[in-house]
Coordinates of C-alpha atoms and ligand atoms in Angstrom, one line a residue:
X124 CA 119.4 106.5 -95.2
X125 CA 119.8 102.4 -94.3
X126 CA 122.3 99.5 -94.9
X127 CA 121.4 97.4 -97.6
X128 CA 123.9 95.4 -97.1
X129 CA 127.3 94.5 -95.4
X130 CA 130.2 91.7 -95.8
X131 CA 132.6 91.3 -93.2
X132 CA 136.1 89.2 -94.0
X133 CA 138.4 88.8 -91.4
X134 CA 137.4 91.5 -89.2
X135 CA 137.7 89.9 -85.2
X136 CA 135.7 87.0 -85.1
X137 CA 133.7 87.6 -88.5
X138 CA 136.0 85.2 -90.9
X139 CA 133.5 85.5 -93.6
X140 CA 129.8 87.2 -93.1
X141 CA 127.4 88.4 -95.1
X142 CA 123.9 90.6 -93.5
X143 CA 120.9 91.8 -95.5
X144 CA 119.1 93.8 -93.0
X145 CA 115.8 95.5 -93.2
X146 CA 115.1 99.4 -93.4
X147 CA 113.6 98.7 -89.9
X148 CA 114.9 97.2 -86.5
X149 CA 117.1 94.4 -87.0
X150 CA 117.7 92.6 -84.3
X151 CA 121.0 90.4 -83.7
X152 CA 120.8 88.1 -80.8
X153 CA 123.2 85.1 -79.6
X154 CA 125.6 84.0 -76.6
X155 CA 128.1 86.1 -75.2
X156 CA 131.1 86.2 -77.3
X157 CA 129.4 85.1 -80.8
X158 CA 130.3 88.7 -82.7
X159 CA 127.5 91.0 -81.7
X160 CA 129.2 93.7 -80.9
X161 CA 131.6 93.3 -83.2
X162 CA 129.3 94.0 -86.2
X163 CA 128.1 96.9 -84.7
X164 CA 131.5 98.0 -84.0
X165 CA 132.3 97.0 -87.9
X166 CA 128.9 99.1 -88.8
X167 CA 130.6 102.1 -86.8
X168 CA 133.6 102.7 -88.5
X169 CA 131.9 103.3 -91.7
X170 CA 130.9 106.7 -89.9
X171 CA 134.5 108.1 -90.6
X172 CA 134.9 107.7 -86.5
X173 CA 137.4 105.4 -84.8
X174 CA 136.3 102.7 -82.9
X175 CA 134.0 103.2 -80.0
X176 CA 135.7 100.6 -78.1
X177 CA 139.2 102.6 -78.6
X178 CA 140.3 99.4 -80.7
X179 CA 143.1 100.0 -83.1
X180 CA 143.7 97.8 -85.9
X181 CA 146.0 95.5 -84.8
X182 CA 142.9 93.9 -82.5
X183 CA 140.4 94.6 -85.3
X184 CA 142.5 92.1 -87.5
X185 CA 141.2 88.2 -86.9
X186 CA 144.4 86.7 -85.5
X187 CA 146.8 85.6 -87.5
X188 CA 145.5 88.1 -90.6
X189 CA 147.2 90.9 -92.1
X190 CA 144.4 92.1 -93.8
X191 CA 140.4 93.4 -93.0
X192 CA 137.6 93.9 -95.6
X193 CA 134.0 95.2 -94.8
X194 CA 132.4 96.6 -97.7
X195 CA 128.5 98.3 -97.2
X196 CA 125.8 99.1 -99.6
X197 CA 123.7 101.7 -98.5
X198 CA 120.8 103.9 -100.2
X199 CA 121.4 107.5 -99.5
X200 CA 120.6 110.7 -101.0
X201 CA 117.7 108.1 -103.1
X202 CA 120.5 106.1 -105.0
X203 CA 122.6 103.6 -103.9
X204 CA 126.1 104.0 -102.4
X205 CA 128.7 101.5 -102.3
X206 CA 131.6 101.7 -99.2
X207 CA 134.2 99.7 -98.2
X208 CA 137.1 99.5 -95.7
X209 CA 140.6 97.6 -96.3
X210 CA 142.3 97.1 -92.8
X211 CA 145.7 96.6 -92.5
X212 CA 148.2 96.7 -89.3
X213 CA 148.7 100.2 -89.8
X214 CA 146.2 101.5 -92.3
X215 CA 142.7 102.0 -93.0
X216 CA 142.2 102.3 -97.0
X217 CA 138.4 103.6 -97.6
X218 CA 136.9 103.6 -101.1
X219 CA 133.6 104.9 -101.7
X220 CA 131.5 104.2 -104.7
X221 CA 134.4 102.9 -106.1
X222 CA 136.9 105.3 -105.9
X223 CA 139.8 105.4 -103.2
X224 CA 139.4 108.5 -100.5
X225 CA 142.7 109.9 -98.9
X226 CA 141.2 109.1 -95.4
X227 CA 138.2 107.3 -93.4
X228 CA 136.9 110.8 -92.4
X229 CA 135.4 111.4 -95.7
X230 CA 132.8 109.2 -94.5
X231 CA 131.9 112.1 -91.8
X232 CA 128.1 113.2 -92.3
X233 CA 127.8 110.7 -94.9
X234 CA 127.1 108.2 -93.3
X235 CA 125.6 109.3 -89.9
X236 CA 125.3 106.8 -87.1
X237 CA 124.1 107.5 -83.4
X238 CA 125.9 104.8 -80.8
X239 CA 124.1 103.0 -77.8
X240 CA 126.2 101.0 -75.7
X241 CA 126.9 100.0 -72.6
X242 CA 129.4 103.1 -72.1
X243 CA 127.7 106.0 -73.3
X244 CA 124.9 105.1 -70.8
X245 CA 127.4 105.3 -68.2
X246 CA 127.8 109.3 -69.3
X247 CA 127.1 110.3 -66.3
X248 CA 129.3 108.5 -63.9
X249 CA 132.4 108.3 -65.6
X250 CA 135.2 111.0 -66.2
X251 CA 135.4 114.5 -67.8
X252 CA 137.0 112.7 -70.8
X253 CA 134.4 110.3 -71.9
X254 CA 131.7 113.4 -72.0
X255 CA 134.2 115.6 -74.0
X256 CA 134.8 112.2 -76.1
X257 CA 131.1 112.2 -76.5
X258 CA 130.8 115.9 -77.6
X259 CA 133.5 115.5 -80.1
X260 CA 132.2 112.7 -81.7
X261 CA 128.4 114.3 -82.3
X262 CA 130.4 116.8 -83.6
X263 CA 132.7 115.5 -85.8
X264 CA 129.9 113.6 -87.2
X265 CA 127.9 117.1 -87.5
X266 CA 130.8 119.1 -89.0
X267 CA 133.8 117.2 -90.8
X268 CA 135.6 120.6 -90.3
X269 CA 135.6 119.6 -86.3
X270 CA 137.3 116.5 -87.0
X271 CA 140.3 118.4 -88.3
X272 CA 140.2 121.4 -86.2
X273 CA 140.6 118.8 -83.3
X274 CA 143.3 116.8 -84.9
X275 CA 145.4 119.6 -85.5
X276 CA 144.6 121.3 -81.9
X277 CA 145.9 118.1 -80.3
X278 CA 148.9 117.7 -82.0
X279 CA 149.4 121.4 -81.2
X280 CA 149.0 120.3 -77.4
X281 CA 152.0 117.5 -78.2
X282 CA 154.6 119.7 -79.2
X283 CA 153.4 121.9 -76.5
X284 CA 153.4 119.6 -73.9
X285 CA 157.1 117.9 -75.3
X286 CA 158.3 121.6 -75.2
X287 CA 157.2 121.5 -71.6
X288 CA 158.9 118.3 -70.6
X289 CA 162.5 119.6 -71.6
X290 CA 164.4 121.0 -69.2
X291 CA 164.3 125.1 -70.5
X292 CA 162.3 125.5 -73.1
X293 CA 162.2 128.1 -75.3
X294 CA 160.1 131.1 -74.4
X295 CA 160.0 131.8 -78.3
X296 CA 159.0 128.4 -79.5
X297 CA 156.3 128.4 -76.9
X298 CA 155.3 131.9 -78.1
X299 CA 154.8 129.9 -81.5
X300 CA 152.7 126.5 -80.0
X301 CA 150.5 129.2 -77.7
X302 CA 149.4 130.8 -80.6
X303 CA 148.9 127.7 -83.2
X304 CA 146.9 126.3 -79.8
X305 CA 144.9 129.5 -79.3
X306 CA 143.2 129.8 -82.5
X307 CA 142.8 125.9 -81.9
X308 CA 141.0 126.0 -78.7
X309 CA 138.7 128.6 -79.8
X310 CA 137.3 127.5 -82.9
X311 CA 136.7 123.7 -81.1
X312 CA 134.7 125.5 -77.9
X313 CA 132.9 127.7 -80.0
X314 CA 131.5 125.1 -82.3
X315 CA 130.8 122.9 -78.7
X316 CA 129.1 126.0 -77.3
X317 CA 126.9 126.4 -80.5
X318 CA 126.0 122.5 -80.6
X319 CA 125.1 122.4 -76.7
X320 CA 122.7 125.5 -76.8
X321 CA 121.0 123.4 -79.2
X322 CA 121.6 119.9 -77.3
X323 CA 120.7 121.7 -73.9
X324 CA 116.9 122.1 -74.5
X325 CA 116.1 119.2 -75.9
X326 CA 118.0 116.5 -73.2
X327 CA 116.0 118.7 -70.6
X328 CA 113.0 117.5 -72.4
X329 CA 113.3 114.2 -72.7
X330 CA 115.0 113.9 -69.4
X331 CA 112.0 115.3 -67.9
X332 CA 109.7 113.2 -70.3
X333 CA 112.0 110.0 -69.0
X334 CA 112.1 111.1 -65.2
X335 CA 107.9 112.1 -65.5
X336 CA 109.5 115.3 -64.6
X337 CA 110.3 114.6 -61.5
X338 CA 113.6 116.6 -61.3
X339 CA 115.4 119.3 -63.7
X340 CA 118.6 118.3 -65.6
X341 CA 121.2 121.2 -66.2
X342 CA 124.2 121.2 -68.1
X343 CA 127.0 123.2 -67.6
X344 CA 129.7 123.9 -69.7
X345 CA 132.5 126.6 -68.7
X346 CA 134.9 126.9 -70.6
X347 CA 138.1 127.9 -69.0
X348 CA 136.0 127.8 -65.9
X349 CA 134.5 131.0 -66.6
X350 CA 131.3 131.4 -68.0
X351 CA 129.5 129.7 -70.7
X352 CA 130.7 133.0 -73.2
X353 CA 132.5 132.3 -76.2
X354 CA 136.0 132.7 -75.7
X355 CA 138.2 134.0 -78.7
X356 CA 141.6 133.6 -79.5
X357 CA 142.8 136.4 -77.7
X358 CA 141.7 135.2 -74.5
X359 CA 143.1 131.8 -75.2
X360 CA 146.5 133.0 -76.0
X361 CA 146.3 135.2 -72.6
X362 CA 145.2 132.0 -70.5
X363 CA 148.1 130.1 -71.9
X364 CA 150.5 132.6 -71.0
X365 CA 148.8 133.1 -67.5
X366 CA 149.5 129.2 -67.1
X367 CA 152.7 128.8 -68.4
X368 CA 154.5 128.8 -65.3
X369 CA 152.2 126.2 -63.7
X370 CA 152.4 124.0 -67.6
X371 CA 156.3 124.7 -67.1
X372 CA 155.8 122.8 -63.1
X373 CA 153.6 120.1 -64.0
X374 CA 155.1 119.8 -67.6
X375 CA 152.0 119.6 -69.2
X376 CA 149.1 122.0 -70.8
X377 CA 146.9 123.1 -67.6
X378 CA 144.1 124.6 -69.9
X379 CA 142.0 124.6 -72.8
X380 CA 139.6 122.4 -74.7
X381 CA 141.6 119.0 -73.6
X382 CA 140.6 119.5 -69.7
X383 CA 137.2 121.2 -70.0
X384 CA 133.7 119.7 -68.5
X385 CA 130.1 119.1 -69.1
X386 CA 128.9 119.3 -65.8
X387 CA 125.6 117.7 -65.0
X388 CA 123.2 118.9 -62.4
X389 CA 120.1 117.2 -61.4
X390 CA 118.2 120.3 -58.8
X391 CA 121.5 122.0 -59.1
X392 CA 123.5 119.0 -57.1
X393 CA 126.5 117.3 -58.8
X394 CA 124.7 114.3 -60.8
X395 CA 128.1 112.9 -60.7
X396 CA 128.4 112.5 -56.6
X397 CA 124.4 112.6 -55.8
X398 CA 122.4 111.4 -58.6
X399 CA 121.1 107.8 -58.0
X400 CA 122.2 104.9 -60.7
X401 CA 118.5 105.0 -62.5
X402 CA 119.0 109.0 -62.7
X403 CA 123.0 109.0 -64.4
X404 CA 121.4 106.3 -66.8
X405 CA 118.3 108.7 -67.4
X406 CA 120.7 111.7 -67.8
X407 CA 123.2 109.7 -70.2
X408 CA 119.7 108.4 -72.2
X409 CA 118.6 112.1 -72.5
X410 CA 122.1 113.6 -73.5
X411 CA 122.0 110.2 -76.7
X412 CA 118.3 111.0 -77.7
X413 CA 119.1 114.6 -77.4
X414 CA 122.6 114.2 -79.6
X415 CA 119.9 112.1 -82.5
X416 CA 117.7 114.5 -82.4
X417 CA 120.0 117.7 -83.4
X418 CA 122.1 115.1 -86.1
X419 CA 118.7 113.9 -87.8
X420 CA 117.7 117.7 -87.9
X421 CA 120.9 118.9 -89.4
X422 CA 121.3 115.7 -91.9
X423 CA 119.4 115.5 -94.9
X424 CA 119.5 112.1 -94.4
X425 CA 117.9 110.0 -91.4
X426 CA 121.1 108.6 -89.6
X427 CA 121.2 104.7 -88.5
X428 CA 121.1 103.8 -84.9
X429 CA 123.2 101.3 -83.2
X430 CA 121.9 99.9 -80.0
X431 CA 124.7 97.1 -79.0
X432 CA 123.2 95.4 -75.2
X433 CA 122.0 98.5 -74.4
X434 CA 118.3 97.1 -73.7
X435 CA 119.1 94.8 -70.6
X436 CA 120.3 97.8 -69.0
X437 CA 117.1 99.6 -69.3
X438 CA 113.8 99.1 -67.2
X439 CA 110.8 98.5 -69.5
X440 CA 109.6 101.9 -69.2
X441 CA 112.9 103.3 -70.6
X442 CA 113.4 100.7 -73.1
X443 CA 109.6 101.7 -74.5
X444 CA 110.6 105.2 -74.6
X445 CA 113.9 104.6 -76.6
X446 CA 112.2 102.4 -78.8
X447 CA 109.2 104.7 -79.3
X448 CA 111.7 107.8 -80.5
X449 CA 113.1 105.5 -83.0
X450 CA 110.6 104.4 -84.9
X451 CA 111.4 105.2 -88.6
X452 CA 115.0 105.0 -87.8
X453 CA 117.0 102.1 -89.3
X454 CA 117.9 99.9 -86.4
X455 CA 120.5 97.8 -85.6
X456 CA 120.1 95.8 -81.7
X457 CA 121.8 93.3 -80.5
X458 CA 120.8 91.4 -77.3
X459 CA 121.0 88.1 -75.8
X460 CA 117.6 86.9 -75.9
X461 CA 115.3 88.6 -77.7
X462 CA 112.1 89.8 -75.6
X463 CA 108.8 89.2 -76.5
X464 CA 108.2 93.6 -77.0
X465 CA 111.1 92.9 -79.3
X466 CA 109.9 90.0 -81.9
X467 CA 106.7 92.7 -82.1
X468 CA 109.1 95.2 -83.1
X469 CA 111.2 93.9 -85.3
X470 CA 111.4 93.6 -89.1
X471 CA 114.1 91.4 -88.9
X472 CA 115.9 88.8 -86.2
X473 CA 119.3 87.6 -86.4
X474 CA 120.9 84.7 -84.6
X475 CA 124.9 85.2 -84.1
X476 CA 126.3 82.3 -83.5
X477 CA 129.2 79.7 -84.3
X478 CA 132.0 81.3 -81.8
X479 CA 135.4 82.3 -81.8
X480 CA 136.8 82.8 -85.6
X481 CA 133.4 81.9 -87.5
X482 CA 130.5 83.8 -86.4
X483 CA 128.1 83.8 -88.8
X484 CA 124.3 85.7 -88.9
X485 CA 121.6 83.9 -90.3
X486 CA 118.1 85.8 -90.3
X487 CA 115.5 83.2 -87.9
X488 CA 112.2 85.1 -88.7
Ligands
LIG1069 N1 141.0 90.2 -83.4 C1 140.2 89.1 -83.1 N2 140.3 88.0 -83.8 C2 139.5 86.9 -83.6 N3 138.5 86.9 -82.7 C3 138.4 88.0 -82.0 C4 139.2 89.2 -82.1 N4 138.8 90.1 -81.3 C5 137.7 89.6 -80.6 N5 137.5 88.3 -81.0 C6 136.5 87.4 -80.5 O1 135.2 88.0 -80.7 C7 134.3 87.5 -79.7 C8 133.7 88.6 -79.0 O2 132.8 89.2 -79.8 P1 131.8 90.3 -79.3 O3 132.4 91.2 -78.4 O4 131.2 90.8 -80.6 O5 130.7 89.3 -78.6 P2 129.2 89.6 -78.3 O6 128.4 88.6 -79.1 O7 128.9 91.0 -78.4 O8 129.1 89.1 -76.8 P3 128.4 89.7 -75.5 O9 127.0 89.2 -75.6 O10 129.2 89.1 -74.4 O11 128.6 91.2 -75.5 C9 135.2 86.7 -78.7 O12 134.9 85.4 -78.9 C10 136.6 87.2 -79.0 O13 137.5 86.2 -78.7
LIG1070 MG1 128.6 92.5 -77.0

């Protein structure tokens, strides 16, 4: 699959912009604050997935708009596809090949998309919610059914935890939310059990290719803190009884999918608390290569990769070995300068540049 094309109208700083990229790497380069990352993030929300900077659409809207267009031509499946997005304040109206979806989601596994940034290199530093952000993303993309299956476990786990904030509440209308939660919980950490046996071996690899095998990564994932079995309803609905009384003292859900881990290990230590900055950045490197890997396998269509300033971060050895995997991929990499290794690479170079409400892209080679 690639982008054929893509038009942006007041989406953040891109007024009015048009790109014709190449089936290649593309490579967008300018000052800081020209748009960069904001067509990446515009690219990114044709995957059916919010925002990966956890923008809503009140700061996607130029200032002073009410309304958003991006509209996408892409060749997929060997024909080509026509998307586009209308943003509004409080809506997102998608329409693909012409005809108007009920939600953005539809574009889940249709047009597949893995994310570099900044952030996801920074996997393995930061909290227990950005890797469980990371799993259900790869899978949502993977398996629209996820996407649902976790919007309706986590508006389960607000009634719940609103039935937990008032003052007695009722044993039977817990009974109720335990159960609606329990079948919930176990469907979502079954299908993240099932995607990390297949993630587990492969970020081992290409950590150890990465690291010239120098340590072994492990991953961990426990759900309910027990062991990495798959954990049915049944036991779900027993663990949330077991915790009510603590849920009914902290007001809040203790337990389940929305507190659970991947725990990295580098030599069996805590990669978290002992692994050195170049060894997180490795692991979190591994874990994205490894997430590709299993959605080009399971995708009839090659996804697109979106690298936004994730280069600089890299040390040349690294940024050879990213670059190496993706070759055949569609790329799309923004930097501020780009490097000599890059002009060699690329089939196409961008300049970003006019500012604050006008970016526009013009192609400089
Ligand atoms: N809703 C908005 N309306 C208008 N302009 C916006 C909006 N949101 C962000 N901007 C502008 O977009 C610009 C930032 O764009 P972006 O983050 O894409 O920059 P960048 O080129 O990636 O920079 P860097 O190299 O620093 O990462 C800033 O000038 C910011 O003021
Ligand atoms: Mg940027």
């Amino acid at each position: 699959m690639y982008v054929q094309s893509f038009e942006a109208q007041n989406f953040r700083n891109l007024a009015q912009a048009e790109f014709l990229p190449c089936p290649g790497v593309n490579v967008i380069f300018g000052e800081n604050g020209q748009g960069k990352t904001n067509l990446i993030e515009a690219l990114w929300l044709f995957t059916g997935c919010r925002s990966f900077r956890g923008a809503d659409n009140t700061e996607l809207l130029t200032h002073g708009q009410s309304t958003a267009r991006l509209a996408l031509t892409f060749c997929s499946n060997a024909r080509e596809q026509t998307a586009s997005l209308a943003l509004t304040q409080k809506k997102r109206l998608l329409h693909l090949n012409g005809f108007a979806e009920p939600t953005p989601r539809r574009m889940l596994g249709v047009f597949p998309a893995v994310a570099f940034t900044p952030a996801t290199l920074s996997l393995a530093q930061g909290g227990p919610g950005e890797r469980r952000r990371f799993i259900d993303v790869a899978l949502s993309m993977l398996t629209p059914g996820y996407a649902v299956r976790l919007s309706k476990y986590l508006k389960a786990l607000a009634q719940r935890n609103a039935l937990l904030r008032q003052a007695a509440p009722s044993p039977e209308m817990l009974e109720v939310w335990d159960a609606a939660l329990a079948q919930s919980a176990a469907a979502l950490t079954n299908a993240r059990l099932r995607w990390l046996a297949q993630l587990t071996p492969l970020a081992q690899e290409f950590y150890a290719g990465i690291s010239a095998a120098r340590e072994v990564l492990r991953l961990r994932f426990a759900p309910l803190g027990e062991g990495e079995t798959a954990p049915g309803a049944e036991v779900y609905l027993a663990a949330l009884r077991r915790a009510r009384p603590t849920d009914q003292r902290c007001r809040m859900t203790t337990i389940g999918p929305h507190r659970d881990d991947l725990v990295l290990t580098l030599d069996e230590k805590p990669l978290r608390i002992f692994g050195s900055q170049g060894q997180q950045r490795s692991a979190a490197l591994a874990l994205k290569l490894a997430e590709a890997t299993v959605l080009r396998a399971a995708t009839a269509e090659q996804p697109i990769a979106l690298l936004d300033d994730v280069l600089s971060e890299l040390d040349a050895c690294r940024q050879r070995d990213l670059l190496r995997y993706l070759e055949g991929w569609q790329v799309f990499l923004t930097c501020c300068e780009p490097s000599h290794t890059l002009h060699g690479q690329a089939g196409k170079v961008f300049l970003m540049a006019g500012g604050k409400s006008t970016a526009h892209i013009t192609k400089t080679l």
